[in-house]
Amino acid sequence: MTWELAGQLHEATIESELLRGNPLGDPHVRPLWVYTPPGYDESDERCPAIYVIQGYSGELAMWGNKTPFRTPFPATADQVFAEGRAPGCIVVYVDAFTAYGGSQFVDSPGTGAYHSYLCNEVVPWVDARFRTIPAAASRAISGKSSGGFGAMITPMLRPDLFGALATHAGDALYEYCYLHEFAKAARALREYDHDILAWWKQFRERVAFTEDNDMLLLLILGCTAAFSPGADGTPQLPFDPRSGRLIPSLWERWLDWDPVRMVERHADALRNLSAVWIDAGTRDEWFLDLGAQAFRDELARIGLPDERVHFELFKAGHGGIDYRYPLAVEWLAHRLAR
């Protein structure tokens, strides 16, 4: 790292039995960063933990990337605690990268058991090695884009582990964030005889992202592998690759993972959350500002008290919003049980 921290960033690896032999042949030994706040080594007190997961195509080492006039997130998160803006927390940076660029943090025969890996392996590993407070009320999860999606769904599915969340432009309201992408993908696949796996074969044989539609098709392929794989793990597109028409039975499987639609099924878990941060840019290219609003409205409908929710739309697109991440860390740190 080229930046100094008041706290300490522990770079480790975790050997995952759940990811061993995964469908894509991805490594089962994964990097993991665990940040401990200033004063951690001089005390025997336990700290709440905030787990951070990445957007699509994010790899753990990318948290260290320096962009012009910006400070990397591990350093801006450190500033929250070094400047006394919030009580100390352990911050855990999780790797869930796959050959397709991401896992959506769900268990799937198309990618692997990434939800179980996070919940059943990473969390216990951290609790066993650091002075966390091993309770849902003292554990939050945060992410942006696909990571924001993972941050929304994980406390719904595992309320025993996570009692708070922050989602920055998280994938939601799928009729707006995905349908336009399906239409674009159907057009792009004309060059590959309407076969996304033919594109995938070519993509792996050349320099990545040298064709205009590479990122679009990678996102569609990875999400398809997560949300609508066949029993053997083969990705099954939720639309006809020639016409773009939806295939209702497969599209419904995607909709089942829409956080807005999941709220009703997991209302009890969500009502018990102590803190929910929701934000997005008003010019988000995937209309995730609308998804954020819809998710927030659903939380109000089921009775989550307003004082537990921070909702904000701000002037921005989907990218360049990393300055929002430490704001959520600060807000969560004040609301996690100690």
Coordinates of N, CA, C and O in Angstrom, one line a residue, residues 195-285:
D195 N -25.0 -16.4 -29.6 CA -24.6 -17.4 -28.6 C -23.6 -16.7 -27.6 O -22.5 -16.4 -28.0
I196 N -24.0 -16.5 -26.4 CA -23.2 -15.8 -25.5 C -22.0 -16.6 -25.1 O -20.9 -16.0 -24.8
L197 N -22.1 -17.9 -25.1 CA -20.9 -18.7 -24.8 C -19.9 -18.7 -26.0 O -18.7 -18.9 -25.7
A198 N -20.3 -18.4 -27.2 CA -19.4 -18.2 -28.3 C -18.6 -16.9 -28.0 O -17.4 -16.8 -28.3
W199 N -19.3 -15.8 -27.6 CA -18.6 -14.6 -27.2 C -17.7 -14.9 -26.1 O -16.5 -14.4 -26.1
W200 N -18.1 -15.7 -25.1 CA -17.2 -15.9 -23.9 C -15.9 -16.6 -24.3 O -14.8 -16.3 -23.9
K201 N -16.0 -17.6 -25.3 CA -14.8 -18.3 -25.8 C -13.9 -17.3 -26.4 O -12.7 -17.3 -26.1
Q202 N -14.4 -16.4 -27.2 CA -13.6 -15.4 -27.9 C -13.0 -14.4 -26.9 O -11.8 -14.1 -27.0
F203 N -13.8 -14.0 -25.9 CA -13.3 -13.1 -24.9 C -12.1 -13.6 -24.2 O -11.1 -12.9 -23.9
R204 N -12.1 -14.9 -23.9 CA -11.0 -15.5 -23.1 C -9.7 -15.7 -23.9 O -8.6 -15.9 -23.4
E205 N -9.9 -15.6 -25.3 CA -8.7 -15.8 -26.1 C -8.1 -14.5 -26.6 O -7.1 -14.6 -27.4
R206 N -8.6 -13.4 -26.2 CA -8.0 -12.1 -26.6 C -7.9 -11.2 -25.4 O -8.2 -11.6 -24.2
V207 N -7.4 -10.0 -25.6 CA -7.2 -9.0 -24.6 C -8.6 -8.6 -24.1 O -9.5 -8.2 -24.9
A208 N -8.9 -8.6 -22.8 CA -10.2 -8.3 -22.3 C -10.6 -6.9 -22.5 O -9.7 -6.0 -22.5
F209 N -11.9 -6.6 -22.8 CA -12.5 -5.3 -22.9 C -11.9 -4.5 -24.1 O -11.7 -3.3 -24.0
T210 N -11.6 -5.2 -25.1 CA -11.2 -4.5 -26.4 C -12.3 -4.4 -27.4 O -12.1 -3.8 -28.4
E211 N -13.4 -5.0 -27.1 CA -14.6 -4.9 -27.9 C -15.7 -4.1 -27.2 O -15.8 -4.1 -25.9
D212 N -16.5 -3.3 -27.9 CA -17.4 -2.4 -27.3 C -18.4 -3.0 -26.3 O -18.7 -2.4 -25.3
N213 N -18.8 -4.2 -26.5 CA -19.9 -4.8 -25.7 C -19.3 -5.8 -24.7 O -20.1 -6.6 -24.1
D214 N -18.0 -5.9 -24.5 CA -17.5 -6.9 -23.5 C -18.0 -6.7 -22.1 O -18.4 -7.7 -21.5
M215 N -18.1 -5.5 -21.6 CA -18.5 -5.4 -20.2 C -20.0 -5.8 -20.1 O -20.4 -6.4 -19.1
L216 N -20.8 -5.3 -21.0 CA -22.2 -5.7 -21.1 C -22.4 -7.2 -21.1 O -23.2 -7.7 -20.3
L217 N -21.8 -7.9 -22.0 CA -22.0 -9.3 -22.1 C -21.4 -10.1 -20.9 O -22.0 -11.1 -20.5
L218 N -20.3 -9.6 -20.3 CA -19.8 -10.2 -19.1 C -20.8 -10.1 -18.0 O -21.0 -11.1 -17.3
L219 N -21.4 -8.9 -17.8 CA -22.4 -8.7 -16.8 C -23.6 -9.6 -17.0 O -24.0 -10.3 -16.0
I220 N -24.1 -9.7 -18.2 CA -25.2 -10.6 -18.5 C -24.9 -12.0 -18.2 O -25.7 -12.8 -17.6
L221 N -23.7 -12.5 -18.7 CA -23.3 -13.9 -18.5 C -23.2 -14.2 -17.0 O -23.7 -15.2 -16.6
G222 N -22.5 -13.3 -16.3 CA -22.3 -13.6 -14.9 C -23.6 -13.6 -14.1 O -23.8 -14.5 -13.2
C223 N -24.5 -12.7 -14.3 CA -25.7 -12.6 -13.6 C -26.6 -13.8 -14.0 O -27.4 -14.4 -13.2
T224 N -26.5 -14.2 -15.3 CA -27.3 -15.4 -15.7 C -26.8 -16.6 -15.0 O -27.6 -17.5 -14.6
A225 N -25.5 -16.8 -14.9 CA -24.9 -17.9 -14.2 C -25.4 -17.9 -12.7 O -25.6 -19.0 -12.1
A226 N -25.6 -16.7 -12.1 CA -26.0 -16.6 -10.7 C -27.5 -16.9 -10.6 O -27.9 -17.6 -9.6
F227 N -28.3 -16.3 -11.5 CA -29.7 -16.3 -11.3 C -30.5 -17.3 -12.0 O -31.6 -17.7 -11.6
S228 N -30.1 -17.7 -13.2 CA -30.9 -18.7 -14.0 C -30.0 -19.7 -14.7 O -30.1 -20.0 -15.9
P229 N -29.2 -20.4 -13.9 CA -28.4 -21.5 -14.4 C -29.3 -22.8 -14.6 O -30.3 -22.9 -13.9
G230 N -28.9 -23.6 -15.6 CA -29.5 -24.9 -15.6 C -29.0 -25.8 -14.5 O -28.1 -25.4 -13.7
A231 N -29.6 -27.0 -14.3 CA -29.2 -27.9 -13.2 C -27.7 -28.2 -13.3 O -27.1 -28.5 -12.2
D232 N -27.1 -28.2 -14.5 CA -25.7 -28.5 -14.6 C -24.8 -27.3 -14.6 O -23.6 -27.4 -14.8
G233 N -25.4 -26.1 -14.3 CA -24.7 -24.9 -14.1 C -24.6 -24.1 -15.4 O -24.1 -23.0 -15.3
T234 N -25.1 -24.6 -16.5 CA -25.0 -23.8 -17.8 C -25.8 -22.6 -17.7 O -27.0 -22.7 -17.4
P235 N -25.3 -21.4 -18.0 CA -26.1 -20.2 -18.0 C -27.3 -20.3 -19.0 O -27.1 -20.6 -20.1
Q236 N -28.5 -20.0 -18.5 CA -29.7 -19.9 -19.4 C -30.2 -18.5 -19.4 O -30.8 -18.0 -18.5
L237 N -29.9 -17.8 -20.6 CA -30.4 -16.4 -20.7 C -31.9 -16.3 -20.5 O -32.6 -17.1 -20.9
P238 N -32.3 -15.2 -19.8 CA -33.7 -15.0 -19.5 C -34.5 -14.4 -20.7 O -35.6 -14.0 -20.5
F239 N -33.8 -14.3 -21.8 CA -34.4 -13.7 -23.0 C -33.9 -14.5 -24.2 O -32.9 -15.1 -24.2
D240 N -34.7 -14.4 -25.3 CA -34.4 -15.0 -26.6 C -33.2 -14.2 -27.2 O -33.3 -13.0 -27.4
P241 N -32.1 -14.8 -27.4 CA -30.9 -14.0 -27.9 C -31.1 -13.5 -29.3 O -30.3 -12.7 -29.7
R242 N -32.1 -13.9 -30.0 CA -32.3 -13.4 -31.4 C -33.2 -12.2 -31.3 O -32.9 -11.1 -31.9
S243 N -34.4 -12.3 -30.6 CA -35.3 -11.2 -30.6 C -35.3 -10.4 -29.3 O -35.8 -9.2 -29.3
G244 N -34.7 -10.9 -28.3 CA -34.7 -10.2 -27.0 C -35.9 -10.4 -26.2 O -36.0 -9.9 -25.1
R245 N -36.9 -11.2 -26.7 CA -38.1 -11.4 -25.9 C -37.8 -12.2 -24.7 O -37.0 -13.1 -24.7
L246 N -38.5 -11.8 -23.6 CA -38.3 -12.5 -22.3 C -38.8 -13.9 -22.4 O -39.8 -14.2 -23.0
I247 N -38.1 -14.8 -21.6 CA -38.5 -16.1 -21.4 C -39.1 -16.1 -20.0 O -38.3 -16.1 -19.0
P248 N -40.4 -16.1 -19.9 CA -41.0 -15.9 -18.5 C -40.5 -16.7 -17.4 O -40.3 -16.2 -16.3
S249 N -40.4 -18.0 -17.6 CA -40.0 -18.9 -16.5 C -38.6 -18.6 -16.0 O -38.3 -18.7 -14.8
L250 N -37.7 -18.1 -16.9 CA -36.3 -17.8 -16.5 C -36.3 -16.4 -15.9 O -35.6 -16.1 -14.9
W251 N -37.0 -15.5 -16.5 CA -37.1 -14.1 -16.0 C -37.6 -14.1 -14.6 O -37.2 -13.3 -13.8
E252 N -38.6 -14.9 -14.4 CA -39.2 -15.0 -13.0 C -38.1 -15.4 -12.0 O -38.2 -14.9 -10.8
R253 N -37.2 -16.2 -12.4 CA -36.1 -16.6 -11.4 C -35.3 -15.4 -11.1 O -34.8 -15.3 -10.0
W254 N -35.0 -14.5 -12.1 CA -34.3 -13.3 -11.8 C -35.1 -12.4 -10.8 O -34.6 -11.8 -9.9
L255 N -36.4 -12.3 -11.1 CA -37.3 -11.4 -10.3 C -37.3 -11.9 -8.9 O -37.5 -11.1 -7.9
D256 N -37.2 -13.2 -8.7 CA -37.2 -13.7 -7.3 C -36.0 -13.2 -6.5 O -36.0 -13.2 -5.3
W257 N -35.0 -12.7 -7.2 CA -33.8 -12.1 -6.5 C -33.8 -10.6 -6.5 O -32.9 -10.0 -6.0
D258 N -34.9 -10.0 -7.0 CA -35.0 -8.5 -6.9 C -35.2 -8.1 -5.4 O -36.2 -8.5 -4.8
P259 N -34.3 -7.3 -4.8 CA -34.5 -7.0 -3.4 C -35.8 -6.3 -3.2 O -36.4 -6.5 -2.1
V260 N -36.3 -5.5 -4.1 CA -37.6 -4.9 -3.9 C -38.7 -5.9 -3.7 O -39.6 -5.8 -2.8
R261 N -38.7 -6.9 -4.5 CA -39.7 -8.0 -4.4 C -39.4 -8.9 -3.2 O -40.3 -9.6 -2.8
M262 N -38.2 -9.0 -2.8 CA -37.8 -9.9 -1.7 C -38.3 -9.3 -0.3 O -38.4 -10.1 0.7
V263 N -38.6 -8.0 -0.2 CA -38.9 -7.4 1.0 C -40.1 -8.1 1.7 O -40.1 -8.4 2.9
E264 N -41.2 -8.3 0.9 CA -42.4 -8.9 1.5 C -42.1 -10.3 2.1 O -42.6 -10.7 3.2
R265 N -41.2 -11.1 1.4 CA -41.0 -12.5 1.9 C -40.1 -12.5 3.1 O -40.0 -13.4 3.9
H266 N -39.4 -11.4 3.3 CA -38.4 -11.3 4.5 C -38.7 -10.1 5.4 O -37.8 -9.6 6.0
A267 N -40.0 -9.8 5.5 CA -40.4 -8.6 6.2 C -39.9 -8.7 7.7 O -39.5 -7.7 8.2
D268 N -40.1 -9.8 8.3 CA -39.7 -9.9 9.7 C -38.3 -9.6 10.0 O -37.9 -8.9 10.9
A269 N -37.4 -10.2 9.1 CA -36.0 -10.0 9.2 C -35.6 -8.5 9.0 O -34.8 -7.9 9.8
L270 N -36.3 -7.9 8.1 CA -36.0 -6.5 7.8 C -36.5 -5.6 8.9 O -35.8 -4.6 9.2
R271 N -37.6 -5.9 9.5 CA -38.1 -5.0 10.5 C -37.2 -5.0 11.8 O -37.2 -4.1 12.6
N272 N -36.4 -6.1 11.9 CA -35.5 -6.2 13.0 C -34.1 -5.5 12.8 O -33.3 -5.4 13.7
L273 N -33.9 -5.0 11.6 CA -32.6 -4.3 11.3 C -32.5 -3.0 12.2 O -33.4 -2.3 12.3
S274 N -31.3 -2.8 12.6 CA -31.1 -1.6 13.5 C -30.7 -0.4 12.6 O -30.9 0.8 13.1
A275 N -30.2 -0.6 11.4 CA -29.7 0.5 10.6 C -29.7 0.1 9.1 O -29.2 -1.0 8.8
V276 N -30.3 1.0 8.3 CA -30.2 0.7 6.8 C -29.9 2.0 6.1 O -30.6 3.0 6.2
W277 N -28.7 2.0 5.4 CA -28.3 3.2 4.6 C -28.6 2.8 3.2 O -28.2 1.8 2.7
I278 N -29.3 3.7 2.5 CA -29.6 3.5 1.1 C -29.3 4.8 0.3 O -29.8 5.9 0.7
D279 N -28.5 4.8 -0.7 CA -28.2 6.0 -1.5 C -28.0 5.5 -3.0 O -27.7 4.4 -3.3
A280 N -28.0 6.5 -3.8 CA -27.8 6.3 -5.3 C -27.7 7.7 -6.0 O -28.3 8.7 -5.5
G281 N -27.1 7.7 -7.1 CA -27.0 8.9 -7.9 C -28.3 9.1 -8.7 O -28.8 8.1 -9.3
T282 N -28.7 10.4 -8.9 CA -29.9 10.7 -9.6 C -29.8 10.4 -11.1 O -30.8 10.4 -11.8
R283 N -28.6 10.3 -11.6 CA -28.4 10.0 -13.0 C -27.8 8.6 -13.3 O -27.2 8.3 -14.3
D284 N -28.1 7.7 -12.3 CA -27.5 6.3 -12.4 C -28.0 5.7 -13.8 O -29.1 5.7 -14.1
E285 N -27.0 5.2 -14.5 CA -27.2 4.6 -15.8 C -28.1 3.4 -15.8 O -28.7 3.1 -16.9

